[in-house]
Tab-separated table of C-alpha atoms in Angstrom:
chain	number	residue	atom	x	y	z
A	250	MET	CA	20.904	-11.460	-18.639
A	251	HIS	CA	22.766	-8.722	-16.803
A	252	SER	CA	21.307	-8.734	-13.322
A	253	ALA	CA	22.256	-11.041	-10.469
A	254	LYS	CA	20.069	-14.130	-10.148
A	255	VAL	CA	17.403	-13.843	-7.484
A	256	ASP	CA	15.677	-16.881	-6.034
A	257	PHE	CA	11.949	-16.282	-6.421
A	258	TYR	CA	11.028	-19.946	-6.083
A	259	ASP	CA	7.863	-20.355	-3.978
A	260	ARG	CA	7.807	-16.634	-3.136
A	261	ASP	CA	4.638	-14.538	-2.662
A	262	ILE	CA	4.356	-11.289	-4.626
A	263	VAL	CA	2.009	-9.188	-2.524
A	264	SER	CA	3.375	-5.653	-2.491
A	265	MET	CA	6.088	-3.595	-4.154
A	266	ARG	CA	7.373	-3.054	-0.617
A	267	ASP	CA	8.522	-6.692	-0.635
A	268	LEU	CA	10.755	-6.139	-3.688
A	269	THR	CA	14.226	-4.627	-3.861
A	270	ARG	CA	15.795	-2.938	-6.866
A	271	LYS	CA	17.813	-6.116	-7.424
A	272	ASP	CA	14.594	-8.197	-7.462
A	273	ILE	CA	12.951	-5.833	-9.950
A	274	GLU	CA	15.994	-5.768	-12.248
A	275	TYR	CA	16.112	-9.543	-12.243
A	276	LEU	CA	12.391	-9.768	-13.155
A	277	MET	CA	12.778	-7.135	-15.918
A	278	ASP	CA	15.691	-9.037	-17.460
A	279	LEU	CA	13.807	-12.311	-17.230
A	280	ALA	CA	10.727	-10.662	-18.788
A	281	GLU	CA	12.922	-9.501	-21.687
A	282	THR	CA	13.952	-13.097	-22.408
A	283	MET	CA	10.273	-14.108	-22.268
A	284	ILE	CA	9.224	-11.803	-25.118
A	285	PRO	CA	9.625	-14.280	-28.024
A	286	TYR	CA	7.737	-16.875	-25.947
A	287	ALA	CA	5.065	-14.307	-25.062
A	288	ARG	CA	4.593	-13.610	-28.791
A	289	GLY	CA	4.425	-17.299	-29.605
A	290	ASP	CA	7.585	-17.162	-31.763
A	291	ARG	CA	9.243	-19.692	-29.468
A	292	VAL	CA	7.782	-22.352	-27.208
A	293	ASN	CA	8.622	-23.199	-23.601
A	294	HIS	CA	6.229	-25.538	-21.841
A	295	SER	CA	8.611	-26.398	-19.025
A	296	LEU	CA	5.879	-25.797	-16.443
A	297	LYS	CA	3.470	-28.324	-17.981
A	298	GLY	CA	1.541	-30.053	-15.224
A	299	LYS	CA	1.415	-26.980	-13.012
A	300	ILE	CA	-1.899	-25.244	-12.302
A	301	LEU	CA	-2.608	-21.531	-11.822
A	302	GLY	CA	-5.665	-20.618	-9.738
A	303	ASN	CA	-6.843	-17.372	-11.334
A	304	LEU	CA	-9.118	-15.901	-8.661
A	305	PHE	CA	-10.726	-12.701	-9.866
A	306	PHE	CA	-13.388	-11.557	-7.451
A	307	GLU	CA	-13.638	-8.253	-9.293
A	308	PRO	CA	-13.986	-7.429	-12.990
A	309	SER	CA	-10.702	-7.196	-14.882
A	310	THR	CA	-9.841	-7.597	-18.535
A	311	ARG	CA	-6.146	-7.008	-19.042
A	312	THR	CA	-4.808	-8.465	-15.808
A	313	ARG	CA	-6.939	-11.576	-15.888
A	314	PHE	CA	-6.367	-12.373	-19.572
A	315	SER	CA	-2.667	-11.629	-19.385
A	316	PHE	CA	-2.191	-13.947	-16.397
A	317	GLU	CA	-4.085	-16.616	-18.309
A	318	SER	CA	-2.116	-16.019	-21.488
A	319	ALA	CA	1.195	-15.958	-19.564
A	320	ALA	CA	0.286	-19.287	-17.949
A	321	HIS	CA	-0.664	-20.953	-21.260
A	322	ARG	CA	2.566	-19.757	-22.914
A	323	LEU	CA	4.492	-21.646	-20.218
A	324	GLY	CA	2.366	-24.794	-20.432
A	325	ILE	CA	0.558	-24.046	-17.139
A	326	ASP	CA	-3.105	-25.033	-16.834
A	327	VAL	CA	-5.533	-22.453	-15.484
A	328	ILE	CA	-8.555	-22.881	-13.225
A	329	ASP	CA	-10.481	-19.723	-12.622
A	330	VAL	CA	-13.188	-17.893	-10.760
A	331	SER	CA	-14.394	-14.544	-12.000
A	332	GLN	CA	-17.280	-13.757	-9.653
A	333	ILE	CA	-17.883	-14.115	-5.944
A	334	SER	CA	-21.281	-15.624	-6.740
A	335	GLU	CA	-19.427	-18.614	-8.229
A	336	THR	CA	-17.789	-19.395	-4.875
A	337	SER	CA	-18.908	-20.576	-1.441
A	338	ILE	CA	-18.286	-17.015	-0.178
A	339	ALA	CA	-21.801	-16.408	-1.510
A	340	LYS	CA	-22.954	-19.084	0.982
A	341	GLY	CA	-21.168	-17.370	3.857
A	342	GLU	CA	-17.763	-19.066	3.702
A	343	THR	CA	-14.914	-16.801	4.753
A	344	PHE	CA	-12.440	-15.614	2.148
A	345	ALA	CA	-9.652	-17.260	4.177
A	346	ASP	CA	-11.363	-20.674	3.893
A	347	THR	CA	-11.958	-20.200	0.160
A	348	ILE	CA	-8.236	-19.553	-0.276
A	349	ARG	CA	-7.317	-22.683	1.740
A	350	MET	CA	-9.584	-24.729	-0.526
A	351	VAL	CA	-8.255	-23.266	-3.792
A	352	ASP	CA	-4.725	-23.660	-2.435
A	353	ALA	CA	-5.274	-27.417	-2.373
A	354	TYR	CA	-6.316	-27.391	-6.054
A	355	CYS	CA	-3.444	-25.491	-7.653
A	356	ASP	CA	0.291	-24.597	-7.453
A	357	VAL	CA	0.085	-20.794	-7.520
A	358	ILE	CA	-2.747	-18.306	-7.006
A	359	ALA	CA	-3.242	-14.986	-8.807
A	360	LEU	CA	-5.744	-12.937	-6.811
A	361	ARG	CA	-7.832	-9.866	-7.621
A	362	HIS	CA	-10.075	-8.792	-4.740
A	363	HIS	CA	-12.162	-5.778	-3.765
A	364	HIS	CA	-10.759	-5.494	-0.238
A	365	GLU	CA	-7.356	-3.966	0.416
A	366	GLY	CA	-5.007	-6.394	2.127
A	367	ALA	CA	-6.790	-9.497	0.758
A	368	ALA	CA	-3.615	-10.680	-0.993
A	369	ARG	CA	-1.577	-10.503	2.231
A	370	LEU	CA	-4.216	-12.536	4.049
A	371	ALA	CA	-4.304	-15.057	1.180
A	372	ALA	CA	-0.499	-15.345	1.255
A	373	ASN	CA	-0.624	-15.961	5.007
A	374	VAL	CA	-3.166	-18.789	4.821
A	375	SER	CA	-2.020	-20.388	1.564
A	376	GLU	CA	0.795	-22.948	1.402
A	377	ASN	CA	1.370	-22.189	-2.265
A	378	PRO	CA	2.603	-18.799	-3.447
A	379	VAL	CA	0.144	-15.951	-4.040
A	380	ILE	CA	0.539	-13.179	-6.613
A	381	ASN	CA	-1.446	-10.035	-5.928
A	382	ALA	CA	-3.328	-9.087	-9.093
A	383	GLY	CA	-4.756	-5.969	-7.418
A	384	ASP	CA	-6.576	-5.725	-4.105
A	385	GLY	CA	-9.213	-3.005	-3.883
A	386	ALA	CA	-7.642	0.408	-4.114
A	387	GLY	CA	-4.501	-1.208	-2.721
A	388	SER	CA	-1.371	-2.678	-4.164
A	389	HIS	CA	-1.124	-3.929	-7.760
A	390	PRO	CA	2.521	-4.966	-7.995
A	391	THR	CA	2.372	-6.723	-11.371
A	392	GLN	CA	1.072	-3.475	-12.926
A	393	THR	CA	3.939	-1.530	-11.357
A	394	LEU	CA	6.434	-4.121	-12.585
A	395	LEU	CA	5.138	-4.022	-16.152
A	396	ASP	CA	5.140	-0.200	-16.056
A	397	LEU	CA	8.795	-0.169	-15.015
A	398	PHE	CA	9.564	-2.833	-17.624
A	399	THR	CA	7.913	-0.716	-20.336
A	400	MET	CA	10.014	2.317	-19.364
A	401	LYS	CA	13.184	0.265	-19.372
A	402	ARG	CA	12.419	-1.338	-22.748
A	403	SER	CA	11.585	1.985	-24.354
A	404	LYS	CA	14.297	4.150	-22.832
A	405	GLY	CA	17.117	1.673	-22.097
A	406	LEU	CA	17.291	2.539	-18.424
A	407	ILE	CA	15.090	4.126	-15.780
A	408	ASP	CA	17.802	5.935	-13.827
A	409	GLY	CA	17.576	9.685	-14.311
A	410	LEU	CA	14.420	9.623	-16.457
A	411	ASN	CA	12.155	12.604	-16.063
A	412	VAL	CA	8.784	10.956	-15.401
A	413	VAL	CA	5.674	13.142	-15.421
A	414	ILE	CA	2.610	11.496	-13.878
A	415	VAL	CA	-0.643	13.233	-14.772
A	416	GLY	CA	-4.300	12.787	-13.790
A	417	ASP	CA	-5.963	11.516	-10.644
A	418	LEU	CA	-3.015	11.152	-8.295
A	419	LYS	CA	-5.101	11.139	-5.149
A	420	TYR	CA	-7.208	7.997	-5.477
A	421	GLY	CA	-5.200	6.014	-8.046
A	422	ARG	CA	-3.021	3.952	-5.742
A	423	THR	CA	-1.210	2.333	-8.661
A	424	VAL	CA	0.550	5.629	-9.262
A	425	HIS	CA	1.494	5.860	-5.587
A	426	PHE	CA	3.358	2.562	-5.816
A	427	LEU	CA	4.790	3.455	-9.225
A	428	ALA	CA	6.117	6.776	-7.899
A	429	ASP	CA	7.622	5.016	-4.909
A	430	ALA	CA	9.242	2.335	-7.092
A	431	LEU	CA	10.651	4.955	-9.499
A	432	THR	CA	12.595	6.511	-6.635
A	433	MET	CA	14.434	3.182	-6.267
A	434	PHE	CA	15.830	3.857	-9.740
A	435	GLY	CA	16.580	7.518	-9.208
A	436	ALA	CA	13.983	8.793	-11.675
A	437	LYS	CA	13.034	12.460	-11.451
A	438	LEU	CA	9.336	12.817	-10.630
A	439	THR	CA	6.799	15.464	-11.569
A	440	PHE	CA	3.166	15.222	-10.479
A	441	VAL	CA	0.521	17.045	-12.522
A	442	SER	CA	-3.063	17.113	-11.281
A	443	PRO	CA	-5.910	19.445	-10.414
A	444	GLU	CA	-5.533	20.667	-6.848
A	445	SER	CA	-8.370	18.444	-5.599
A	446	LEU	CA	-6.669	15.282	-6.933
A	447	GLN	CA	-3.079	15.884	-5.825
A	448	MET	CA	-0.753	13.119	-4.689
A	449	PRO	CA	-1.490	12.492	-0.961
A	450	ARG	CA	0.914	14.204	1.395
A	451	ASP	CA	2.061	10.972	3.108
A	452	ILE	CA	3.171	9.538	-0.262
A	453	VAL	CA	5.060	12.732	-1.120
A	454	ASP	CA	6.612	12.727	2.379
A	455	ASP	CA	7.750	9.101	1.904
A	456	ILE	CA	9.412	10.078	-1.379
A	457	ARG	CA	11.064	13.114	0.245
A	458	LYS	CA	12.415	10.916	3.053
A	459	LYS	CA	14.306	9.002	0.368
A	460	GLY	CA	16.027	12.190	-0.701
A	461	TYR	CA	13.888	13.095	-3.717
A	462	ASP	CA	11.854	16.234	-4.163
A	463	PRO	CA	9.035	15.690	-6.654
A	464	TYR	CA	7.796	18.789	-8.445
A	465	GLN	CA	4.045	19.313	-8.162
A	466	THR	CA	1.965	21.469	-10.453
A	467	SER	CA	-1.475	21.728	-11.985
A	468	ASN	CA	-0.079	22.996	-15.285
A	469	LEU	CA	0.956	20.283	-17.735
A	470	ASN	CA	2.270	22.750	-20.328
A	471	GLU	CA	4.816	23.990	-17.823
A	472	VAL	CA	6.565	20.597	-17.629
A	473	ILE	CA	5.830	18.738	-20.865
A	474	ASP	CA	8.984	19.936	-22.677
A	475	GLU	CA	11.299	18.255	-20.151
A	476	ALA	CA	9.427	14.939	-19.887
A	477	ASP	CA	10.952	11.614	-20.972
A	478	VAL	CA	7.893	9.644	-19.857
A	479	LEU	CA	4.325	10.935	-19.602
A	480	TYR	CA	2.277	8.548	-17.476
A	481	VAL	CA	-1.412	9.370	-17.898
A	482	THR	CA	-4.142	8.143	-15.562
A	483	ARG	CA	-7.885	8.403	-15.819
A	484	ILE	CA	-9.721	11.143	-13.964
A	485	GLN	CA	-12.913	9.528	-12.770
A	486	LYS	CA	-16.184	11.316	-13.323
A	487	GLU	CA	-17.566	10.235	-9.930
A	488	ARG	CA	-14.891	12.270	-8.117
A	489	PHE	CA	-16.660	15.451	-9.192
A	490	PRO	CA	-20.096	16.310	-7.791
A	491	ASP	CA	-20.527	18.861	-10.585
A	492	PRO	CA	-20.430	17.286	-14.105
A	493	SER	CA	-19.396	20.582	-15.714
A	494	GLU	CA	-16.387	20.754	-13.381
A	495	TYR	CA	-15.401	17.238	-14.494
A	496	LYS	CA	-15.721	18.213	-18.147
A	497	LYS	CA	-13.568	21.282	-17.609
A	498	ILE	CA	-10.832	19.445	-15.687
A	499	SER	CA	-10.712	16.413	-17.986
A	500	SER	CA	-10.382	18.630	-21.069
A	501	ILE	CA	-7.432	20.522	-19.480
A	502	TYR	CA	-5.490	17.283	-19.039
A	503	ARG	CA	-6.466	15.705	-22.346
A	504	ILE	CA	-3.343	14.754	-24.287
A	505	ASN	CA	-3.422	15.608	-27.997
A	506	ASN	CA	-0.966	16.599	-30.699
A	507	GLN	CA	-1.385	20.254	-29.879
A	508	ASN	CA	-0.172	20.041	-26.295
A	509	LEU	CA	2.719	17.789	-27.350
A	510	ARG	CA	4.207	20.476	-29.637
A	511	GLU	CA	6.901	21.308	-27.110
A	512	ALA	CA	7.514	17.680	-26.113
A	513	LYS	CA	10.783	15.820	-26.748
A	514	SER	CA	10.718	13.737	-29.919
A	515	ASP	CA	11.461	10.574	-27.935
A	516	LEU	CA	8.851	11.208	-25.235
A	517	ILE	CA	6.890	8.055	-24.455
A	518	ILE	CA	3.265	8.153	-23.299
A	519	MET	CA	1.978	5.412	-21.032
A	520	HIS	CA	-1.475	4.658	-19.614
A	521	PRO	CA	-2.579	1.671	-17.502
A	522	LEU	CA	-5.821	1.499	-19.576
A	523	PRO	CA	-8.745	1.559	-19.964
A	524	ARG	CA	-8.619	5.098	-21.290
A	525	ILE	CA	-11.776	7.071	-21.786
A	526	ASP	CA	-10.752	10.320	-23.440
A	527	GLU	CA	-7.551	11.262	-21.585
A	528	ILE	CA	-5.484	10.562	-24.688
A	529	ALA	CA	-6.785	11.639	-28.098
A	530	LEU	CA	-6.946	8.868	-30.699
A	531	GLU	CA	-4.584	10.859	-32.965
A	532	ILE	CA	-1.777	10.093	-30.469
A	533	ASP	CA	-2.124	6.347	-31.154
A	534	ARG	CA	-0.445	6.836	-34.530
A	535	THR	CA	2.573	8.647	-33.122
A	536	PRO	CA	5.801	7.015	-31.902
A	537	HIS	CA	5.029	8.496	-28.476
A	538	ALA	CA	2.200	6.021	-27.859
A	539	LYS	CA	3.384	3.081	-25.770
A	540	TYR	CA	0.188	2.133	-23.942
A	541	PHE	CA	-0.729	-0.849	-26.088
A	542	GLU	CA	2.842	-2.126	-25.912
A	543	GLN	CA	2.586	-1.557	-22.157
A	544	ALA	CA	-0.508	-3.805	-22.065
A	545	PHE	CA	1.396	-6.475	-24.033
A	546	ASN	CA	4.343	-6.196	-21.620
A	547	GLY	CA	2.056	-7.531	-18.908
A	548	ILE	CA	2.416	-10.968	-20.492
A	549	PRO	CA	6.233	-11.343	-20.455
A	550	MET	CA	6.369	-9.786	-16.972
A	551	ARG	CA	3.719	-12.169	-15.604
A	552	MET	CA	5.474	-15.036	-17.409
A	553	ALA	CA	8.703	-14.011	-15.654
A	554	LEU	CA	6.898	-14.111	-12.306
A	555	LEU	CA	5.217	-17.483	-12.888
A	556	TYR	CA	8.428	-18.928	-14.351
A	557	SER	CA	10.620	-17.855	-11.450
A	558	ILE	CA	8.066	-18.666	-8.717
A	559	LEU	CA	7.268	-22.145	-10.078
A	560	GLY	CA	10.825	-22.976	-11.174
A	561	GLY	CA	10.622	-23.113	-14.990
A	562	GLU	CA	13.574	-24.152	-17.134
A	563	MET	CA	14.893	-22.789	-20.414
B	850	MET	CA	8.817	22.232	45.319
B	851	GLU	CA	6.062	21.242	42.949
B	852	ASP	CA	2.552	21.390	44.436
B	853	ILE	CA	1.016	17.993	45.057
B	854	LYS	CA	-2.024	18.028	42.830
B	855	ILE	CA	-3.088	14.423	43.353
B	856	ALA	CA	-2.822	12.640	46.667
B	857	PRO	CA	-0.548	9.583	46.832
B	858	ILE	CA	-2.252	6.204	46.593
B	859	ARG	CA	-1.705	3.247	48.915
B	860	ASN	CA	-2.010	0.463	46.337
B	861	GLY	CA	-2.484	0.575	42.595
B	862	THR	CA	-0.924	2.086	39.473
B	863	VAL	CA	0.380	5.533	38.641
B	864	ILE	CA	0.665	6.341	34.943
B	865	ASP	CA	2.838	9.420	34.656
B	866	HIS	CA	4.312	11.452	31.813
B	867	ILE	CA	1.278	10.929	29.613
B	868	LYS	CA	1.364	13.219	26.618
B	869	LYS	CA	-0.604	16.398	27.283
B	870	GLY	CA	-4.306	15.903	26.581
B	871	GLN	CA	-4.183	12.103	26.303
B	872	ALA	CA	-5.355	11.267	29.853
B	873	LEU	CA	-8.964	10.839	28.717
B	874	ASN	CA	-7.837	8.384	26.053
B	875	VAL	CA	-5.849	6.509	28.708
B	876	LEU	CA	-9.103	6.207	30.691
B	877	LYS	CA	-10.727	4.819	27.561
B	878	ILE	CA	-7.978	2.187	27.286
B	879	LEU	CA	-8.456	1.338	30.967
B	880	GLY	CA	-12.135	0.771	30.219
B	881	ILE	CA	-13.317	3.546	32.516
B	882	ASN	CA	-16.690	4.980	31.572
B	883	GLU	CA	-20.009	6.005	33.123
B	884	ASN	CA	-20.942	2.366	33.715
B	885	THR	CA	-17.717	1.415	35.481
B	886	VAL	CA	-17.985	0.512	39.129
B	887	GLY	CA	-14.495	-0.188	40.323
B	888	PRO	CA	-11.304	1.400	41.513
B	889	THR	CA	-11.062	5.087	42.278
B	890	ILE	CA	-9.391	6.930	39.457
B	891	THR	CA	-7.841	10.339	39.791
B	892	LEU	CA	-6.388	12.265	36.936
B	893	ALA	CA	-4.589	15.497	36.378
B	894	MET	CA	-4.299	17.180	33.022
B	895	HIS	CA	-1.883	19.892	31.965
B	896	VAL	CA	0.580	19.419	34.826
B	897	HIS	CA	3.835	21.318	34.511
B	898	THR	CA	6.905	19.197	33.668
B	899	LYS	CA	10.451	19.820	32.539
B	900	LYS	CA	10.763	16.375	30.982
B	901	ASP	CA	8.533	17.055	27.991
B	902	PRO	CA	9.493	19.748	25.462
B	903	SER	CA	5.890	21.016	25.533
B	904	GLY	CA	6.274	21.697	29.272
B	905	TRP	CA	3.071	19.795	30.106
B	906	LYS	CA	1.947	16.278	30.938
B	907	ASP	CA	-1.088	14.338	32.194
B	908	ILE	CA	-1.180	11.856	35.094
B	909	VAL	CA	-3.632	9.041	35.887
B	910	LYS	CA	-3.759	7.160	39.196
B	911	MET	CA	-5.809	4.018	39.609
B	912	GLU	CA	-6.311	2.661	43.090
B	913	ASP	CA	-6.197	-1.046	44.031
B	914	LYS	CA	-5.523	-2.234	40.491
B	915	GLU	CA	-2.230	-3.195	38.866
B	916	LEU	CA	-1.928	-2.666	35.141
B	917	ASN	CA	-1.279	-5.678	32.880
B	918	PHE	CA	1.226	-5.620	30.025
B	919	ARG	CA	-1.362	-5.703	27.244
B	920	THR	CA	-2.990	-2.558	28.583
B	921	ALA	CA	0.438	-0.975	29.042
B	922	ASP	CA	1.184	-1.736	25.363
B	923	LYS	CA	-1.991	0.054	24.321
B	924	ILE	CA	-1.130	3.054	26.463
B	925	SER	CA	2.290	3.235	24.866
B	926	LEU	CA	0.601	3.761	21.484
B	927	ILE	CA	-0.979	7.047	22.548
B	928	ALA	CA	1.506	8.039	25.267
B	929	PRO	CA	4.903	6.837	24.028
B	930	ASN	CA	6.904	8.291	26.923
B	931	ALA	CA	4.575	7.327	29.789
B	932	THR	CA	5.984	5.696	32.913
B	933	ILE	CA	4.062	3.130	34.891
B	934	ALA	CA	4.603	2.690	38.613
B	935	ILE	CA	3.012	-0.154	40.545
B	936	ILE	CA	2.403	1.030	44.116
B	937	ARG	CA	2.163	-1.366	47.047
B	938	ASP	CA	1.615	0.060	50.525
B	939	TYR	CA	2.692	3.555	49.390
B	940	TYR	CA	6.019	2.259	48.008
B	941	VAL	CA	6.942	1.925	44.360
B	942	ALA	CA	7.152	-1.842	43.902
B	943	LYS	CA	7.875	-1.641	40.137
B	944	LYS	CA	8.453	1.199	37.725
B	945	TYR	CA	8.932	1.004	33.997
B	946	THR	CA	8.673	3.096	30.877
B	947	VAL	CA	6.156	1.822	28.377
B	948	ARG	CA	7.966	0.332	25.432
B	949	ILE	CA	6.521	-1.164	22.319
B	950	GLY	CA	8.365	-2.952	19.529
B	951	ASP	CA	8.207	-2.119	15.831
B	952	HIS	CA	5.250	-4.395	15.189
B	953	ILE	CA	1.941	-4.832	17.019
B	954	LYS	CA	-0.887	-7.306	16.704
B	955	GLY	CA	-4.458	-7.148	17.936
B	956	LEU	CA	-4.401	-3.822	19.800
B	957	VAL	CA	-5.857	-1.444	17.217
B	958	ASN	CA	-8.263	-1.698	14.293
B	959	CYS	CA	-7.145	-0.518	10.868
B	960	SER	CA	-8.719	2.870	10.094
B	961	ASN	CA	-9.442	1.761	6.515
B	962	PRO	CA	-13.016	0.389	6.472
B	963	ASN	CA	-12.243	-1.512	3.253
B	964	CYS	CA	-9.271	-3.338	4.785
B	965	ILE	CA	-9.610	-7.123	4.839
B	966	THR	CA	-9.145	-7.010	8.637
B	967	ASN	CA	-12.414	-5.025	8.990
B	968	VAL	CA	-14.791	-7.263	7.043
B	969	GLY	CA	-15.373	-10.249	9.313
B	970	GLU	CA	-12.430	-12.412	8.235
B	971	PRO	CA	-10.724	-14.487	10.965
B	972	VAL	CA	-7.653	-12.252	11.136
B	973	GLU	CA	-6.174	-10.012	13.806
B	974	PRO	CA	-5.117	-6.544	12.675
B	975	GLU	CA	-1.342	-6.085	12.587
B	976	PHE	CA	0.758	-2.975	12.115
B	977	ASP	CA	4.307	-1.857	11.618
B	978	ILE	CA	5.060	1.152	13.761
B	979	VAL	CA	6.344	3.818	11.395
B	980	SER	CA	6.684	6.468	14.101
B	981	HIS	CA	6.279	6.266	17.874
B	982	ASP	CA	5.849	9.966	18.552
B	983	PRO	CA	3.531	11.044	17.044
B	984	PRO	CA	2.191	7.510	16.627
B	985	VAL	CA	1.856	6.378	13.017
B	986	LEU	CA	0.969	2.765	12.223
B	987	ARG	CA	1.077	1.053	8.813
B	988	CYS	CA	-1.330	-1.846	8.382
B	989	THR	CA	0.471	-5.080	7.489
B	990	TYR	CA	-2.464	-6.028	5.278
B	991	CYS	CA	-3.681	-2.953	3.383
B	992	GLU	CA	-0.525	-0.845	4.047
B	993	ARG	CA	-2.601	2.251	4.860
B	994	TYR	CA	-1.482	4.547	7.644
B	995	THR	CA	-3.468	4.859	10.861
B	996	THR	CA	-2.761	7.953	12.953
B	997	ASN	CA	-6.002	8.379	14.931
B	998	ILE	CA	-5.069	5.597	17.351
B	999	SER	CA	-7.491	6.460	20.161
B	1000	GLU	CA	-10.489	6.157	17.799
B	1001	ASN	CA	-9.416	2.716	16.636
B	1002	LEU	CA	-8.408	0.977	19.851
B	1003	LEU	CA	-9.682	-2.585	20.142
């Protein structure tokens, strides 16, 4: 490992705002060492006897399964809830009380919730550490961490990368946190979106305050040739009152071999998934496609978090 | 000499150097409305001043009532440079500039309806103050910005 050791023992992971560059570098290096364990090529059950409370009050496939898989790879048992109707919240119990109860049954909580700020509240009332697995349209720090980890694994380093983020930049808060985190590493940012789905001004202002000036455009072709990373997000149908407008916009930003003609040969394409039709299937067979690897990287990154928070040993 | 636009008060509180146009929101914070039966309130809006770069300020005077610190904290959110003078028998007994720290609790609701602090959980809203003037608050829980303070006062 290259980065300085950071003590994550017993620490909550609620927001990217709580993490420094040093913290993120430490987690990325630790995640790298977790890869053979994440693939099952090596075994480390040093956290046997620990219990993860996987509380998913909202549907999720990747995040929930990857937390569960990460826990099993480290020997951690998992108890889980996947619907509010399974909990006493359905009987009128407050969320805060539910967390206090679950806190008594496990050693760490991973929480997905439909209200923004739920993870911060859970961290405040819980004795054991809480990892935010996405709260409403709010923070989703483990996604941001695995996105950064994917860039670092593919490109060697994040500093100076030309990262083009394309799609719905207005409502997709994951990209707000990703853009913010990328400035910590000195990446060059370009935002591509239809005018109605541009990155909110306060996010752009925050980035500018840090001394960066992201380029904003609605024309992907104008910037594709310079991109090192193309981060694609889904444009949601429900954002457009007129279905024909949605069809028009989504086809403009659809990534296929034709609009990658000018792209660098080592361009990587990422997507938080699920994709609908933002990326043509023909791209899957190209070396540009990194989105399935990105989904896999969620496991070593979440292993790194569980391992460092619960005090695992190599 | 500046014209006296509001008569001096014998006892009570003078809130001066309120940002232009915010006097009505100060009344809201003081709980003054059509149902209030209480102290006499006088206010002046758009009074000339050299102290504010805009050249204008508002003033509120409240007779026979001394302001408490919690209310002063709320006023500081919408009028960051206001001064508060406690008047006793026509003399200024105490005068201070409203001052609020970098973090507040329980004064304002988060403007995000989907924030966990707005859905009946036993939790007081908390904010980091990103900017005092103009006031910008960031919710400790959902991290969204609240700028329309007067509409979200608790």
